[in-house]
Coordinates of N, CA and C in Angstrom, one line a residue:
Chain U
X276 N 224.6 -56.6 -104.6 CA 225.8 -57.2 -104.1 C 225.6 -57.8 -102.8
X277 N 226.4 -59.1 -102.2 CA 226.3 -59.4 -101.5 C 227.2 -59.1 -100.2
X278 N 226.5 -58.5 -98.8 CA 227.3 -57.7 -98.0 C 227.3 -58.5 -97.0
X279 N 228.7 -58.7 -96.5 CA 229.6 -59.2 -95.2 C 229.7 -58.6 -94.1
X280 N 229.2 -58.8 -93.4 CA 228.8 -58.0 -92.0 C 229.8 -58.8 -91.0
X281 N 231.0 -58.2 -91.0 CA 231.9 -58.9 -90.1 C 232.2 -57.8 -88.6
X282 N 232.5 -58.6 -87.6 CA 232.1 -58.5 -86.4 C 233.6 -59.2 -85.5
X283 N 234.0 -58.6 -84.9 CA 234.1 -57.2 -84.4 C 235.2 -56.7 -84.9
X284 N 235.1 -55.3 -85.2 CA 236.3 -54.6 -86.2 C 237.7 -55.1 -85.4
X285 N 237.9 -54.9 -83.8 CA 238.9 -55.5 -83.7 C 239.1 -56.1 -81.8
X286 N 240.1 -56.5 -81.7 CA 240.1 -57.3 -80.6 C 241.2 -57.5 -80.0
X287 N 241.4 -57.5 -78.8 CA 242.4 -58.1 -77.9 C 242.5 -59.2 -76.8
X288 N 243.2 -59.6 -76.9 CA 243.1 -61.0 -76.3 C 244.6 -61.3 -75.9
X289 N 244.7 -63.0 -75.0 CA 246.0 -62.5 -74.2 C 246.5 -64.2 -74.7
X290 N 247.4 -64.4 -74.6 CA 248.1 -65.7 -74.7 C 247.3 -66.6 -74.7
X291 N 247.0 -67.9 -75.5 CA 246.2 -69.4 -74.7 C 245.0 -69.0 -74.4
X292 N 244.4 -67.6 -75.0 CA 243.2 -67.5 -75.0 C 242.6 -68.2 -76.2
X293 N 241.3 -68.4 -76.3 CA 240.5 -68.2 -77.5 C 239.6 -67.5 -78.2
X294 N 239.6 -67.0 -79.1 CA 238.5 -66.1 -79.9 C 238.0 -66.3 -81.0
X295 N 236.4 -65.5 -81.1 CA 235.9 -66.2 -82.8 C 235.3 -64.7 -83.4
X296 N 235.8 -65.0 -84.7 CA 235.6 -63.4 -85.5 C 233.8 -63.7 -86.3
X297 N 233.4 -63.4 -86.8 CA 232.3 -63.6 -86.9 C 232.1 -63.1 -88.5
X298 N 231.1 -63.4 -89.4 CA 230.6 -62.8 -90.8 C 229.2 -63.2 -90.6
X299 N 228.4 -62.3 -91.1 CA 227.1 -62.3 -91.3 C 226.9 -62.3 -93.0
X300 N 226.3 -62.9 -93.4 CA 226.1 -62.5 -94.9 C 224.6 -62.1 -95.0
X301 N 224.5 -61.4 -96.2 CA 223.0 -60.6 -96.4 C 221.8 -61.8 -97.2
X302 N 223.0 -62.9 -98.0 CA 222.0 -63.6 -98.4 C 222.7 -65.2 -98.5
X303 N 222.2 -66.0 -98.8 CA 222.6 -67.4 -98.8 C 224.3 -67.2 -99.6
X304 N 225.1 -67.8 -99.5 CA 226.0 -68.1 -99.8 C 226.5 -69.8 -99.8
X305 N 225.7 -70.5 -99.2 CA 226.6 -71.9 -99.4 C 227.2 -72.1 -98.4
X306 N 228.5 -73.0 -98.7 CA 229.7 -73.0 -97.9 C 230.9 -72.3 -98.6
X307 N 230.0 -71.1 -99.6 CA 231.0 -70.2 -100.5 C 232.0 -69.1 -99.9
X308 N 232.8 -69.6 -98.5 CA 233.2 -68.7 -97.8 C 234.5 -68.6 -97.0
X309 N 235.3 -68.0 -97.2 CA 236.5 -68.1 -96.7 C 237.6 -67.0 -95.8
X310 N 238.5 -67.2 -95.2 CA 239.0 -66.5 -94.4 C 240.4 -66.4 -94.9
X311 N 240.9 -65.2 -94.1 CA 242.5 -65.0 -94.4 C 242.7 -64.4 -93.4
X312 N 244.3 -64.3 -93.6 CA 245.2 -63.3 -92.4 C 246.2 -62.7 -92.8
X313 N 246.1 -61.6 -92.5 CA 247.0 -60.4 -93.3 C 247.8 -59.8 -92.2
X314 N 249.3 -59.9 -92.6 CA 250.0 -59.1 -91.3 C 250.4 -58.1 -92.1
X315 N 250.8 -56.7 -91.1 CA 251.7 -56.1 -91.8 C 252.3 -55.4 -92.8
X316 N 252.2 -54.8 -93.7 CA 252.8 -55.2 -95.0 C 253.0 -56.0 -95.9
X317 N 252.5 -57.1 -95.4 CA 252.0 -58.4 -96.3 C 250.7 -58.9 -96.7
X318 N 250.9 -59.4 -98.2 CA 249.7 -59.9 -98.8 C 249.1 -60.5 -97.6
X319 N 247.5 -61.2 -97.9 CA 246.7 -61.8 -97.5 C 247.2 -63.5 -97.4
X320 N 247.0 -64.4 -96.7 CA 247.1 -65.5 -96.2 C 245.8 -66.8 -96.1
X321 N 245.7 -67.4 -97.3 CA 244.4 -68.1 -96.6 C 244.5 -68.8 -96.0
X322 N 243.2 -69.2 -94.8 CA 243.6 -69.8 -93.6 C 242.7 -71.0 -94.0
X323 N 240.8 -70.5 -94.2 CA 239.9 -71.4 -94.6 C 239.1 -71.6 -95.7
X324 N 238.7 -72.3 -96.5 CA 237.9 -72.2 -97.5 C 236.9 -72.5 -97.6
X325 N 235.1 -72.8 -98.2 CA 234.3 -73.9 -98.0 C 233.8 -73.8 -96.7
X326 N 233.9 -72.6 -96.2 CA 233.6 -72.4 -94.6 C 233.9 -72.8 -93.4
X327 N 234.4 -74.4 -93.7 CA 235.2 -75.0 -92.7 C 236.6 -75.9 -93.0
X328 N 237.0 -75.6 -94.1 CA 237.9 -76.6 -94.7 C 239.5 -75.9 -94.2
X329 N 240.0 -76.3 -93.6 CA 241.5 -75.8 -92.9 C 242.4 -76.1 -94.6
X330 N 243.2 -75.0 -94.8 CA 244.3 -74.9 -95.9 C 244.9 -75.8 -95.5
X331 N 246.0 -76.6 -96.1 CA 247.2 -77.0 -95.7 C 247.9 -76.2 -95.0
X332 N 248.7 -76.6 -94.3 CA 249.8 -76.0 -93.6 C 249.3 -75.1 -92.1
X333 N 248.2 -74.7 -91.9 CA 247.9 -73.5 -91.3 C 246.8 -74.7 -89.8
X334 N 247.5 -74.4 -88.6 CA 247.6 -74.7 -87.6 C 246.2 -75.0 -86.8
X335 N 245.9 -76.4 -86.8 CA 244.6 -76.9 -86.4 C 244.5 -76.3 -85.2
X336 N 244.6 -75.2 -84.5 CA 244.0 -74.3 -83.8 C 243.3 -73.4 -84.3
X337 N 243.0 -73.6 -85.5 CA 242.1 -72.4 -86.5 C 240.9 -73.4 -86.8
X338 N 239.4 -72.9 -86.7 CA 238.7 -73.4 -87.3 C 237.8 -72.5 -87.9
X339 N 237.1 -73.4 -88.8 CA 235.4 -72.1 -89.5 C 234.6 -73.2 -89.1
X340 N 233.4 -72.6 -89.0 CA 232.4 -72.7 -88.6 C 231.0 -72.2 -89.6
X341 N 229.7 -72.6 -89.5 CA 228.4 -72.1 -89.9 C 227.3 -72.1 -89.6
X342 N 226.7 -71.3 -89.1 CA 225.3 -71.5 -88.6 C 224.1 -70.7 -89.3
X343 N 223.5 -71.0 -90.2 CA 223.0 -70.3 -91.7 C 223.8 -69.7 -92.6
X344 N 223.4 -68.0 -91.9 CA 224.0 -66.9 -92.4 C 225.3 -66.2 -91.8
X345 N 225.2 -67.1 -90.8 CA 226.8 -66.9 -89.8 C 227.5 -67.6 -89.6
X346 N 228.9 -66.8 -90.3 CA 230.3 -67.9 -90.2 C 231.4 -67.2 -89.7
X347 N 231.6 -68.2 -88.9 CA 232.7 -67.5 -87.8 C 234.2 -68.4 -88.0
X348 N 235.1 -67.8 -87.3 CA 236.6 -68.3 -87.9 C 237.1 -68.0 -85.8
X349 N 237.8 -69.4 -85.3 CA 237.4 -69.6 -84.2 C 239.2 -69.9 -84.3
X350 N 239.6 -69.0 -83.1 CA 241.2 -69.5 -82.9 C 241.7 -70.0 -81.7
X351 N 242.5 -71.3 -81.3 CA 242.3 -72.0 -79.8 C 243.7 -71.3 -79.6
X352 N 243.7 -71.4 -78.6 CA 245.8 -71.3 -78.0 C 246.6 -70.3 -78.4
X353 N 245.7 -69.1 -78.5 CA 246.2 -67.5 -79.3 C 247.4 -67.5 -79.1
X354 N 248.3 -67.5 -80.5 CA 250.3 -67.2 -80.1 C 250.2 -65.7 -80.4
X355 N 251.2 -65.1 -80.1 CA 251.7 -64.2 -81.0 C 252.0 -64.1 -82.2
X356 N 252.1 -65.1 -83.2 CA 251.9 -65.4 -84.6 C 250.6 -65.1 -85.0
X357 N 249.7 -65.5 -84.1 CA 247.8 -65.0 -84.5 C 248.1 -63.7 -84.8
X358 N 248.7 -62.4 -84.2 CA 248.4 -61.4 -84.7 C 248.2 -60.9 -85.7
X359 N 247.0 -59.9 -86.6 CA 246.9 -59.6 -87.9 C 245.8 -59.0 -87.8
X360 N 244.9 -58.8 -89.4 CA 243.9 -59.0 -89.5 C 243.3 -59.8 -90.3
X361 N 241.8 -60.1 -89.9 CA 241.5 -61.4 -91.1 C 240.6 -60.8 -91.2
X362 N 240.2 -60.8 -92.9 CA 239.5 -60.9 -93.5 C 238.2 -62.3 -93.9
X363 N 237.0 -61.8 -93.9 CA 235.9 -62.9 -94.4 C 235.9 -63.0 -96.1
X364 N 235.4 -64.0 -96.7 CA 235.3 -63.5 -98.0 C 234.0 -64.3 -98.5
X365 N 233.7 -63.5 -99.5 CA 232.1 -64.8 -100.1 C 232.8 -65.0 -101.8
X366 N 232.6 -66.0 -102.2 CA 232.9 -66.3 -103.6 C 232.1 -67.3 -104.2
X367 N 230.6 -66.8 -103.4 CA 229.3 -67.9 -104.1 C 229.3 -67.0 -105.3
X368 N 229.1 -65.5 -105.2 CA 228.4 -65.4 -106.9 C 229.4 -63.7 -107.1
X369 N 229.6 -63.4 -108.3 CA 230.1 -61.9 -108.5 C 229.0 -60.7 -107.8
X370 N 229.4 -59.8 -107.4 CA 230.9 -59.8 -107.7 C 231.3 -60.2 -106.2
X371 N 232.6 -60.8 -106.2 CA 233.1 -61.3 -104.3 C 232.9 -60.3 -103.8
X372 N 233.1 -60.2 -102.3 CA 233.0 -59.4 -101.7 C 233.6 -59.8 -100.6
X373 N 234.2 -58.3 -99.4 CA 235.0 -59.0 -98.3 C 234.1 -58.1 -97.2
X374 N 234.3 -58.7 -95.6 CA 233.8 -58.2 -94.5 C 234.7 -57.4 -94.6
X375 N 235.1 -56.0 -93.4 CA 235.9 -55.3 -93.5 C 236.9 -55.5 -92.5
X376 N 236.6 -56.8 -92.2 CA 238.2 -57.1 -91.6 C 238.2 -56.8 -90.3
X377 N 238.6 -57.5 -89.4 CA 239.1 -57.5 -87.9 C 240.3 -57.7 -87.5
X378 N 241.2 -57.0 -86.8 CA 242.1 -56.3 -86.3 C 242.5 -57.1 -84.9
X379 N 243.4 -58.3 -84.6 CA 243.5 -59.2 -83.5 C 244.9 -58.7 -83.1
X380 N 244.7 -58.3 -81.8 CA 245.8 -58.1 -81.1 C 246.2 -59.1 -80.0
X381 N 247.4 -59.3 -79.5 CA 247.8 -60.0 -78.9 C 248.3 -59.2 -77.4
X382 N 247.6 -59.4 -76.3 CA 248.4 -58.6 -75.0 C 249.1 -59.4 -74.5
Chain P
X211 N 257.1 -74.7 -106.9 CA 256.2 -73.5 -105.6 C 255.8 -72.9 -106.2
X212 N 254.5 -72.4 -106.3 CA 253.9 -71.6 -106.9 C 253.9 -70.1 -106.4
X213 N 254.1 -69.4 -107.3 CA 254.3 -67.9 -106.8 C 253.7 -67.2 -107.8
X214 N 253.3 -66.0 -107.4 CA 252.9 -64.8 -108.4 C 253.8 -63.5 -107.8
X215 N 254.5 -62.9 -109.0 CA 255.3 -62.1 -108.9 C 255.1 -61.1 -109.4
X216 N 254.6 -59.6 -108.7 CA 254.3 -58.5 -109.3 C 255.2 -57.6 -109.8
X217 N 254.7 -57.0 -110.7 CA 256.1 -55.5 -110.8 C 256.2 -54.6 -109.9
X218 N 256.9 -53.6 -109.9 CA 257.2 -52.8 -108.9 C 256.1 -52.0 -108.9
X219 N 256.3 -51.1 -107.7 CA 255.6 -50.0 -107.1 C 255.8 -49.0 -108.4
X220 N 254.6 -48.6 -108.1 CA 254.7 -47.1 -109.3 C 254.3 -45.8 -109.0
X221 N 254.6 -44.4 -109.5 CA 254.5 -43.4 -109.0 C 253.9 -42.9 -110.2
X222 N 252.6 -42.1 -110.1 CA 251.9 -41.9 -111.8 C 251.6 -40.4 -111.2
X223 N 251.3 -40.0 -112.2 CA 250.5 -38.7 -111.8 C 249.1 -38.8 -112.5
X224 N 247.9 -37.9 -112.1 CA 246.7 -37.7 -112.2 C 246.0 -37.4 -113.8
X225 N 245.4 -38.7 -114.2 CA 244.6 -38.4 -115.1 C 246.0 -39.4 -116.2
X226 N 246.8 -40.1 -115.7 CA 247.5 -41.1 -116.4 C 247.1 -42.6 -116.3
X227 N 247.1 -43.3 -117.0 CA 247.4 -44.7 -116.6 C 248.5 -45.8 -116.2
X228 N 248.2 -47.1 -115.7 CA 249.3 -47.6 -115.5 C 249.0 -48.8 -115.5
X229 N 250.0 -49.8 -116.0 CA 249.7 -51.3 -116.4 C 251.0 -51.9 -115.2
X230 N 250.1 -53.3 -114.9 CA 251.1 -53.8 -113.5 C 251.3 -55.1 -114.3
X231 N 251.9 -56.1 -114.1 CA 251.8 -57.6 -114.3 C 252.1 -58.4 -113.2
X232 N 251.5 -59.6 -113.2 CA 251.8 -60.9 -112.3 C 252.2 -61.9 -112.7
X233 N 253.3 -62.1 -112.7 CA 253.9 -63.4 -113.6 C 253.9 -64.9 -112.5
X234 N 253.0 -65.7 -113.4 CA 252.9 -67.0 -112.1 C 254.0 -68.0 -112.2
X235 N 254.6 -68.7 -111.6 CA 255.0 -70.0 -111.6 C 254.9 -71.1 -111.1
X236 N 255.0 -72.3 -110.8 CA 255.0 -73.4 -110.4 C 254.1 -73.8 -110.6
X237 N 252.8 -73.7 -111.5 CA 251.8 -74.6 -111.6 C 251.6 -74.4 -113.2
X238 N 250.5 -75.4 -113.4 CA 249.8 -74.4 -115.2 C 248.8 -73.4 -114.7
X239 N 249.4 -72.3 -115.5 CA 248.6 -71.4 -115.8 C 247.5 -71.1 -116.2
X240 N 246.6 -71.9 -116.9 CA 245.6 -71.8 -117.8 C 244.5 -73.4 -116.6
X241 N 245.3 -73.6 -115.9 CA 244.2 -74.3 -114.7 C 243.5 -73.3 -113.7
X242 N 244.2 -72.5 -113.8 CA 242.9 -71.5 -112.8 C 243.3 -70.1 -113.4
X243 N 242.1 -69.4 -112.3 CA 241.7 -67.7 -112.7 C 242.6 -67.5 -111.9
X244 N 242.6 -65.8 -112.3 CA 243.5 -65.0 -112.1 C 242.7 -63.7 -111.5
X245 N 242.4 -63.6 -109.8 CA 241.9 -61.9 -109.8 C 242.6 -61.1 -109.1
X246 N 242.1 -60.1 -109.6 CA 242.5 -58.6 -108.7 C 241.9 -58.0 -108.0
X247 N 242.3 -57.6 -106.5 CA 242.3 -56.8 -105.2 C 242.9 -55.8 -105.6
X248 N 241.7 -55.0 -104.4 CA 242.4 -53.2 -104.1 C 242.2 -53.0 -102.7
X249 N 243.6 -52.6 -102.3 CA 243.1 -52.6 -101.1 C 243.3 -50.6 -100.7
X250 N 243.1 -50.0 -100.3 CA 243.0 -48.4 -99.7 C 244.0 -48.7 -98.7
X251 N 244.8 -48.1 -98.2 CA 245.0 -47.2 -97.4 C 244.6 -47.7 -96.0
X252 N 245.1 -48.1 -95.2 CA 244.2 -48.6 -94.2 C 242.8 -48.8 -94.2
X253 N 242.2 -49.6 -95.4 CA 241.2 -50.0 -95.4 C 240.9 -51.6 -96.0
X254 N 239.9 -51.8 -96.3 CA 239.8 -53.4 -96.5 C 239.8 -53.8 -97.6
X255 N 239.5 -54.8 -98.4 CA 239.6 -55.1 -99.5 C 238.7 -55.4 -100.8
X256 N 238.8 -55.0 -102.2 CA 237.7 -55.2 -102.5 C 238.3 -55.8 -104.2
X257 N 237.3 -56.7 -104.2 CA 237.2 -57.2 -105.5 C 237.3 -56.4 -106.8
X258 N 238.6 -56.3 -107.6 CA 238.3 -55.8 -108.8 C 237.3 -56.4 -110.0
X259 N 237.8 -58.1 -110.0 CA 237.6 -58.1 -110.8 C 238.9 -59.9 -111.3
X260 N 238.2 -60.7 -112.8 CA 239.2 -61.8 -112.5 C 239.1 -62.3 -114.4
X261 N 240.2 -63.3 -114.5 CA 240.4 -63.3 -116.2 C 240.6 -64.9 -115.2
X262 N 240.3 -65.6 -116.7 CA 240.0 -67.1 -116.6 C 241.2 -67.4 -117.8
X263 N 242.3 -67.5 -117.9 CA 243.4 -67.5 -119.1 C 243.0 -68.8 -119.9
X264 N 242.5 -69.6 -119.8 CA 242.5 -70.9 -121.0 C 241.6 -70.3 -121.5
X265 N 240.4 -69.8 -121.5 CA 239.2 -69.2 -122.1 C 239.0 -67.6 -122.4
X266 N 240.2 -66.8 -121.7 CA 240.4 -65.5 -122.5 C 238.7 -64.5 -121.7
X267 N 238.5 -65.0 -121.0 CA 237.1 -64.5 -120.1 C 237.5 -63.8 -119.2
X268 N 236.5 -62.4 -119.2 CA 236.9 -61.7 -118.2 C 235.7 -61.3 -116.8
X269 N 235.5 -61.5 -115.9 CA 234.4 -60.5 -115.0 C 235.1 -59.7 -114.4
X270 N 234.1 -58.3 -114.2 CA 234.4 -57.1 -113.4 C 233.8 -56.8 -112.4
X271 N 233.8 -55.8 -111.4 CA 232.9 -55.7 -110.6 C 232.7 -54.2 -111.2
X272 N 231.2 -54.2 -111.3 CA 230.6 -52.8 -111.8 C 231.3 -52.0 -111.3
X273 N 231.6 -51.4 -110.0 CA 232.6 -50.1 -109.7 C 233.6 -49.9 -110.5
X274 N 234.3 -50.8 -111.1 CA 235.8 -50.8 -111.3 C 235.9 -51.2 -113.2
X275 N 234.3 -51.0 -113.8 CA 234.3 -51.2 -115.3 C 234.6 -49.9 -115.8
X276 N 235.2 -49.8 -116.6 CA 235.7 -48.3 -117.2 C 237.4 -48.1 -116.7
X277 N 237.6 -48.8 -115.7 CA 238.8 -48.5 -114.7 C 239.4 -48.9 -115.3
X278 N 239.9 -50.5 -114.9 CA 240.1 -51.5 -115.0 C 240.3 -52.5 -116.5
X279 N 241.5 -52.7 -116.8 CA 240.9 -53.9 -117.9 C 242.1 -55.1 -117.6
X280 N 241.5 -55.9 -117.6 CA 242.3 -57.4 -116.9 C 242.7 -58.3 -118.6
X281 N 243.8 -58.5 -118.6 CA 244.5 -59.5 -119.6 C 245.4 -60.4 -119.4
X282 N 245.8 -61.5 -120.1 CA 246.6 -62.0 -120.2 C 247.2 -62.6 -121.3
X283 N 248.7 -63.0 -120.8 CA 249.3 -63.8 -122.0 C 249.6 -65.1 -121.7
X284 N 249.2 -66.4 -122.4 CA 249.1 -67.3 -122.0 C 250.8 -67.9 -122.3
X285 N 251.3 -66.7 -123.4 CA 252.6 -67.6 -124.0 C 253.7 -66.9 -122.8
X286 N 253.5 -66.4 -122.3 CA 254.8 -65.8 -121.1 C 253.9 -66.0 -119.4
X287 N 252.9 -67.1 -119.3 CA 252.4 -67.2 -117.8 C 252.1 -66.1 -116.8
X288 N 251.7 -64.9 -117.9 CA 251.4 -63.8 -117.3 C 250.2 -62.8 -117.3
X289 N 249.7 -62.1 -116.2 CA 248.3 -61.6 -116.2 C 248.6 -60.3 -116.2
X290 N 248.0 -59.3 -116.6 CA 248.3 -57.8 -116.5 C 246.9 -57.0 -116.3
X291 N 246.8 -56.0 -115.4 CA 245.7 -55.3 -114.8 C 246.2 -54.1 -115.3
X292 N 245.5 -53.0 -116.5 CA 245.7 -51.5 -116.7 C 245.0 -50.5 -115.8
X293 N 244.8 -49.9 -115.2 CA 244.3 -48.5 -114.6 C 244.0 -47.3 -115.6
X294 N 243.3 -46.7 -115.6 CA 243.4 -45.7 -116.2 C 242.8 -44.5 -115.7
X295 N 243.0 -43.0 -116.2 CA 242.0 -41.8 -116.2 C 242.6 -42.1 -114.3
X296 N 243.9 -42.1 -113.9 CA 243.9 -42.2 -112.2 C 243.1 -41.3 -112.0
X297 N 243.1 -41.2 -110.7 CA 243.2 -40.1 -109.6 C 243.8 -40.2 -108.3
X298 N 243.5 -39.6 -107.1 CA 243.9 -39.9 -106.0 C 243.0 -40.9 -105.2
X299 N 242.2 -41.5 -105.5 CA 241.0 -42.8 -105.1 C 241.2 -43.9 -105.7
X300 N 242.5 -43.8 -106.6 CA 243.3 -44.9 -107.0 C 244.5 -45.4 -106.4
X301 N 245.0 -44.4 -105.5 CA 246.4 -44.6 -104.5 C 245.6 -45.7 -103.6
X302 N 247.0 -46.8 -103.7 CA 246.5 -48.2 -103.2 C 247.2 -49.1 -103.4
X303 N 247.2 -50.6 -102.8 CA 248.3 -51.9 -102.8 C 247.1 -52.8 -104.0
X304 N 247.1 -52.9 -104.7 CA 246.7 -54.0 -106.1 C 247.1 -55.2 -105.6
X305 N 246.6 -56.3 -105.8 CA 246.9 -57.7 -105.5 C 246.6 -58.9 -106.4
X306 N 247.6 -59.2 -107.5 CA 246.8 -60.4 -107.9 C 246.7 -61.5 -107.2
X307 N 245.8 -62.5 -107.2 CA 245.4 -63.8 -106.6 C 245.2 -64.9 -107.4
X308 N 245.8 -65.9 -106.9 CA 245.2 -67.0 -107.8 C 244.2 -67.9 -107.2
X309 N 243.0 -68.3 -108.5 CA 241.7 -69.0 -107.8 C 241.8 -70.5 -108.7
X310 N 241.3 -71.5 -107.9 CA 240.3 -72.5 -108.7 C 239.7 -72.3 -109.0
X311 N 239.3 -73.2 -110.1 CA 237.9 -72.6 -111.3 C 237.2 -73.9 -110.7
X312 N 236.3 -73.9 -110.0 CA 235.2 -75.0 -109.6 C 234.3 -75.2 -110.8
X313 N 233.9 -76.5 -110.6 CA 232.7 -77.1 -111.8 C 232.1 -76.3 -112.1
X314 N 231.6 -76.2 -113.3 CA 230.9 -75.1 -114.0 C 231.5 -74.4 -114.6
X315 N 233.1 -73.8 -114.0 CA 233.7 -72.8 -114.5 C 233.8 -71.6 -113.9
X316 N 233.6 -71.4 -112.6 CA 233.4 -70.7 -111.5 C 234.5 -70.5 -110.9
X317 N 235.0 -69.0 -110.8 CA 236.4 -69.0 -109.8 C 236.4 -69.2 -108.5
X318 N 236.6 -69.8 -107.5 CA 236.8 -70.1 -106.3 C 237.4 -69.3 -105.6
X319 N 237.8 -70.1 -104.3 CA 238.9 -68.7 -103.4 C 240.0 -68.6 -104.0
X320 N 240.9 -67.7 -102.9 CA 242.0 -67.2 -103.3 C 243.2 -67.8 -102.9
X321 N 243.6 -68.9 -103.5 CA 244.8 -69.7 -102.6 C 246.0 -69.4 -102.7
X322 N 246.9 -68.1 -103.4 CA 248.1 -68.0 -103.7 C 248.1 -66.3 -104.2
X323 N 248.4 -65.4 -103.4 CA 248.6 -64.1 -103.4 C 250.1 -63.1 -103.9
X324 N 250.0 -62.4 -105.0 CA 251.1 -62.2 -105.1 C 251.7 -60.9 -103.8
X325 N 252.8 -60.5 -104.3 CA 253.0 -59.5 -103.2 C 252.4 -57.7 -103.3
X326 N 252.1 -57.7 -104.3 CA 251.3 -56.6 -103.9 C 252.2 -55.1 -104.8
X327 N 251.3 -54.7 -105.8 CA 251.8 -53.3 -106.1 C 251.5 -52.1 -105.9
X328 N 252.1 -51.1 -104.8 CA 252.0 -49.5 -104.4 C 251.4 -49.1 -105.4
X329 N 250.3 -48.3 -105.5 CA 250.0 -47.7 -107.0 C 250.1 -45.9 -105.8
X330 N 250.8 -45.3 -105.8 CA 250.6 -43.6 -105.7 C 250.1 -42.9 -107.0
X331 N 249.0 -41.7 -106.9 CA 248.7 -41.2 -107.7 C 249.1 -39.6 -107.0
X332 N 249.5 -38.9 -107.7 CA 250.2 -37.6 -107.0 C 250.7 -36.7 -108.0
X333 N 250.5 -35.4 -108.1 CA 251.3 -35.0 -109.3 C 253.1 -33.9 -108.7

């Protein structure tokens, strides 16, 4: 199976900052790679797909990124809305697999 | 709008099964896959597993074969995920997702999440 080495379990950060969550993958994946944001008690939210491709709707202060085997999910002008956790995901080959998720707090 | 809408939370006891459904709307159904998430307990999320409805195909993830059996009905726009043989390492939020089927036939990400079914296992 292919393992997601996501980085760093969790974070805090202050207003109008910026921050980047990070995935390592164990083996090539492509640009078979995507992010979400999960608040709460609520389902999952995708943000990116394709490693850098922005969803509709979800606020060009979010980007992905890749540098091989590292892909990172980079957020500018942190609101209070950023708060959650995101998830990485790989969906090059079965079975998917997810990083274990990073935990963004807002001070 | 496309939505996927789960059944309720369920309360089972040990060594029962239990069947959930996701009923989709606003799109065709039989243009993309259909998978299932498990998420723990304050923990992260893992792939069960996904059904391809125009083609009646299923993939599992080895952990979750024997568990798990993924179906659907194509004449009511609906997917259904069974459990079986619980236990307490089945207490958990279930999630269906809906994917594109990329060229080849390949499910993609997860663009549309339903809301999520409580599974408690407890006697």
């Amino acid at each position: 199976d292919i393992q997601m080495t996501q980085s760093p379990s969790s974070m805090s950060a202050s207003l109008g900052d910026t921050v980047t969550i990070n995935c390592l993958a164990s083996q090539d994946i492509g640009n078979y790679l995507s992010w979400y944001q999960q608040k709460p008690g609520k389902s999952p939210k995708l943000m990116i797909y394709g490693a850098t491709n922005l969803e509709d709707g979800v606020p060009s202060r979010f980007s992905g990124s890749r540098s091989g085997s590292d892909y990172s999910l980079t957020i500018n002008s942190l609101g209070y809305d950023d708060e959650g956790i995101y998830h990485c995901h790989q969906y090059y080959e079965y079975p998917f697999t997810f990083g274990s998720g990073t935990k963004l707090e807002i001070k | 709008e496309v939505k996927l809408q789960q059944s309720g939370d369920e309360l089972v006891r040990p060594g029962a099964s239990v069947k959930m459904s996701c009923k989709a709307s606003g799109y065709t159904f039989t243009d993309y896959a259909m998978h299932w998430v498990k998420q723990s307990p304050g923990q992260g999320l893992e792939w069960i597993g996904t059904i391809i409805p125009l083609i009646d195909t299923t993939s599992y993830n080895q952990k979750f074969k024997g568990k798990a059996t993924l179906t659907a009905d194509k004449s009511s726009n609906t997917a259904y995920m069974e459990l079986s043989r619980l236990t307490s390492e089945d207490s958990a939020v279930y999630y269906c997702a809906r994917a594109p089927i990329r060229y080849g036939g390949y499910p993609d990400y997860f663009d549309y999440w339903g809301q999520g079914v409580m599974v408690t296992v407890s006697s």
